[in-house]
């Protein structure tokens, strides 16, 4: 298996622009997670899905952030409008079970100018 | 409720020396415990996990961790550090159930290796 795939790997955008991050989980995994990692706040869980349904989005910082999972093999995390404080590395992870081992993608490094 | 504490945000050891990264947890139910490693510019990957079987768990790259219920600890060790071990290490606790909301990541410990 190719593992969790994220695109793009790097994104540089200007404040106010829309940003869309993409994730393809490992085939057969029922859970998909979106995380954000910064030096200041460390690793934060933003939202997770089970069987394509959002279960817990309490970590989503504000309404500018939205996530979707239209099918079992694809998810997006959208920021609209983007702000400089959104600059971070965003990780997608997937797993067979909610509390089991998570498999992380390589991350998307986002820089908002 | 669960929580996890990693003692020391940064640990530095000499190559060939013992590596000890400390993790303490609290959990109201028997926990599942994990150590993940993150190499520079990469995602996290599983190093080892404890799921209520043997209390001494062996992982990849010569690492191991021991679950000590009486001390609520799950410290990570490696007898002899290698330069390639330089990375950030995360201790993680979950309740072993189906709710991913109860997975708690520690704040991470950055391990540096001195030549």
Short mmCIF file of N, CA and C in Angstrom, two decimals, chain A residues 9 31 33 35 37 39 43 45 48 55-56 91 98-102 104-106 109, chain B residues 32 34 36 38 41-44 46 49 90 94-101 103 105:
data_model
loop_
_atom_site.label_atom_id
_atom_site.label_comp_id
_atom_site.label_asym_id
_atom_site.label_seq_id
_atom_site.Cartn_x
_atom_site.Cartn_y
_atom_site.Cartn_z
N UNK A 9 2.20 19.01 -1.06
CA UNK A 9 3.16 18.88 0.04
C UNK A 9 3.54 20.23 0.61
N UNK A 31 -11.36 5.18 9.74
CA UNK A 31 -11.23 6.46 10.43
C UNK A 31 -10.23 7.35 9.70
N UNK A 33 -8.34 11.28 10.18
CA UNK A 33 -8.07 12.36 11.12
C UNK A 33 -7.35 13.50 10.40
N UNK A 35 -4.94 16.77 11.51
CA UNK A 35 -4.20 17.40 12.58
C UNK A 35 -3.49 18.65 12.05
N UNK A 37 -0.01 20.99 13.15
CA UNK A 37 1.18 21.03 14.01
C UNK A 37 1.90 22.36 13.86
N UNK A 39 4.86 25.05 16.13
CA UNK A 39 5.84 25.10 17.21
C UNK A 39 5.17 25.52 18.51
N UNK A 43 0.90 19.40 18.36
CA UNK A 43 0.01 18.64 17.47
C UNK A 43 -1.42 18.76 17.99
N UNK A 45 -5.55 17.89 17.19
CA UNK A 45 -6.56 17.20 16.41
C UNK A 45 -7.64 18.20 16.01
N UNK A 48 -12.19 14.43 13.09
CA UNK A 48 -12.03 13.10 12.58
C UNK A 48 -13.34 12.55 12.06
N UNK A 55 -17.27 12.99 13.11
CA UNK A 55 -17.67 12.57 14.44
C UNK A 55 -17.37 13.65 15.48
N UNK A 56 -16.21 14.24 15.40
CA UNK A 56 -15.81 15.22 16.39
C UNK A 56 -15.04 16.34 15.68
N UNK A 91 -1.49 17.51 8.94
CA UNK A 91 -1.35 16.07 8.73
C UNK A 91 -2.72 15.43 8.62
N UNK A 98 -11.00 3.40 16.03
CA UNK A 98 -10.90 4.75 16.58
C UNK A 98 -9.74 4.94 17.52
N UNK A 99 -9.45 3.91 18.31
CA UNK A 99 -8.42 4.06 19.32
C UNK A 99 -7.14 3.33 18.97
N UNK A 100 -7.04 2.83 17.77
CA UNK A 100 -5.89 2.04 17.37
C UNK A 100 -4.78 2.85 16.74
N UNK A 101 -3.86 2.14 16.14
CA UNK A 101 -2.70 2.77 15.50
C UNK A 101 -3.15 3.67 14.36
N UNK A 102 -2.59 4.86 14.35
CA UNK A 102 -2.87 5.78 13.25
C UNK A 102 -1.68 5.81 12.30
N UNK A 104 0.09 8.10 9.52
CA UNK A 104 0.12 9.50 9.14
C UNK A 104 0.65 9.69 7.73
N UNK A 105 0.11 10.69 7.06
CA UNK A 105 0.67 11.12 5.79
C UNK A 105 1.89 11.99 6.03
N UNK A 106 2.54 12.41 4.95
CA UNK A 106 3.77 13.21 5.07
C UNK A 106 3.51 14.66 5.45
N UNK A 109 2.79 21.43 4.22
CA UNK A 109 3.35 22.62 4.89
C UNK A 109 2.73 23.85 4.27
N UNK B 32 -4.67 2.00 26.42
CA UNK B 32 -3.77 1.63 25.35
C UNK B 32 -2.72 2.75 25.31
N UNK B 34 0.89 4.27 23.35
CA UNK B 34 1.66 4.26 22.10
C UNK B 34 2.85 5.21 22.22
N UNK B 36 5.00 7.26 19.25
CA UNK B 36 5.20 7.58 17.85
C UNK B 36 6.50 8.37 17.72
N UNK B 38 8.61 11.08 15.06
CA UNK B 38 8.51 11.97 13.90
C UNK B 38 9.91 12.43 13.53
N UNK B 41 10.70 16.75 8.99
CA UNK B 41 9.95 16.93 7.74
C UNK B 41 9.17 15.69 7.32
N UNK B 42 8.78 14.88 8.30
CA UNK B 42 7.97 13.70 8.00
C UNK B 42 6.76 13.64 8.92
N UNK B 43 5.84 12.75 8.58
CA UNK B 43 4.71 12.49 9.47
C UNK B 43 5.11 11.58 10.61
N UNK B 44 4.20 11.37 11.54
CA UNK B 44 4.47 10.48 12.66
C UNK B 44 4.34 9.03 12.22
N UNK B 46 4.40 4.88 13.95
CA UNK B 46 4.33 4.10 15.18
C UNK B 46 5.67 3.47 15.50
N UNK B 49 3.50 -0.13 20.71
CA UNK B 49 2.23 0.10 21.40
C UNK B 49 2.00 -0.98 22.44
N UNK B 90 6.50 11.12 20.55
CA UNK B 90 5.21 11.44 21.16
C UNK B 90 4.66 10.22 21.90
N UNK B 94 -4.89 6.12 24.89
CA UNK B 94 -6.30 6.03 24.53
C UNK B 94 -6.97 5.05 25.47
N UNK B 95 -8.30 5.05 25.44
CA UNK B 95 -9.00 4.15 26.36
C UNK B 95 -9.28 2.79 25.74
N UNK B 96 -8.79 2.60 24.50
CA UNK B 96 -8.96 1.30 23.86
C UNK B 96 -10.34 1.07 23.29
N UNK B 97 -11.21 2.05 23.45
CA UNK B 97 -12.55 1.90 22.91
C UNK B 97 -12.62 2.39 21.48
N UNK B 98 -13.82 2.62 21.02
CA UNK B 98 -13.98 3.01 19.62
C UNK B 98 -13.92 4.51 19.42
N UNK B 99 -13.93 5.27 20.52
CA UNK B 99 -13.99 6.72 20.35
C UNK B 99 -12.61 7.30 20.17
N UNK B 100 -12.38 7.85 18.99
CA UNK B 100 -11.08 8.47 18.73
C UNK B 100 -10.95 9.79 19.48
N UNK B 101 -12.05 10.30 20.01
CA UNK B 101 -11.98 11.54 20.78
C UNK B 101 -11.20 11.37 22.06
N UNK B 103 -8.34 9.80 22.33
CA UNK B 103 -6.91 9.64 22.07
C UNK B 103 -6.23 10.94 22.45
N UNK B 105 -2.59 12.94 22.70
CA UNK B 105 -1.17 13.00 22.36
C UNK B 105 -0.43 13.83 23.40
#
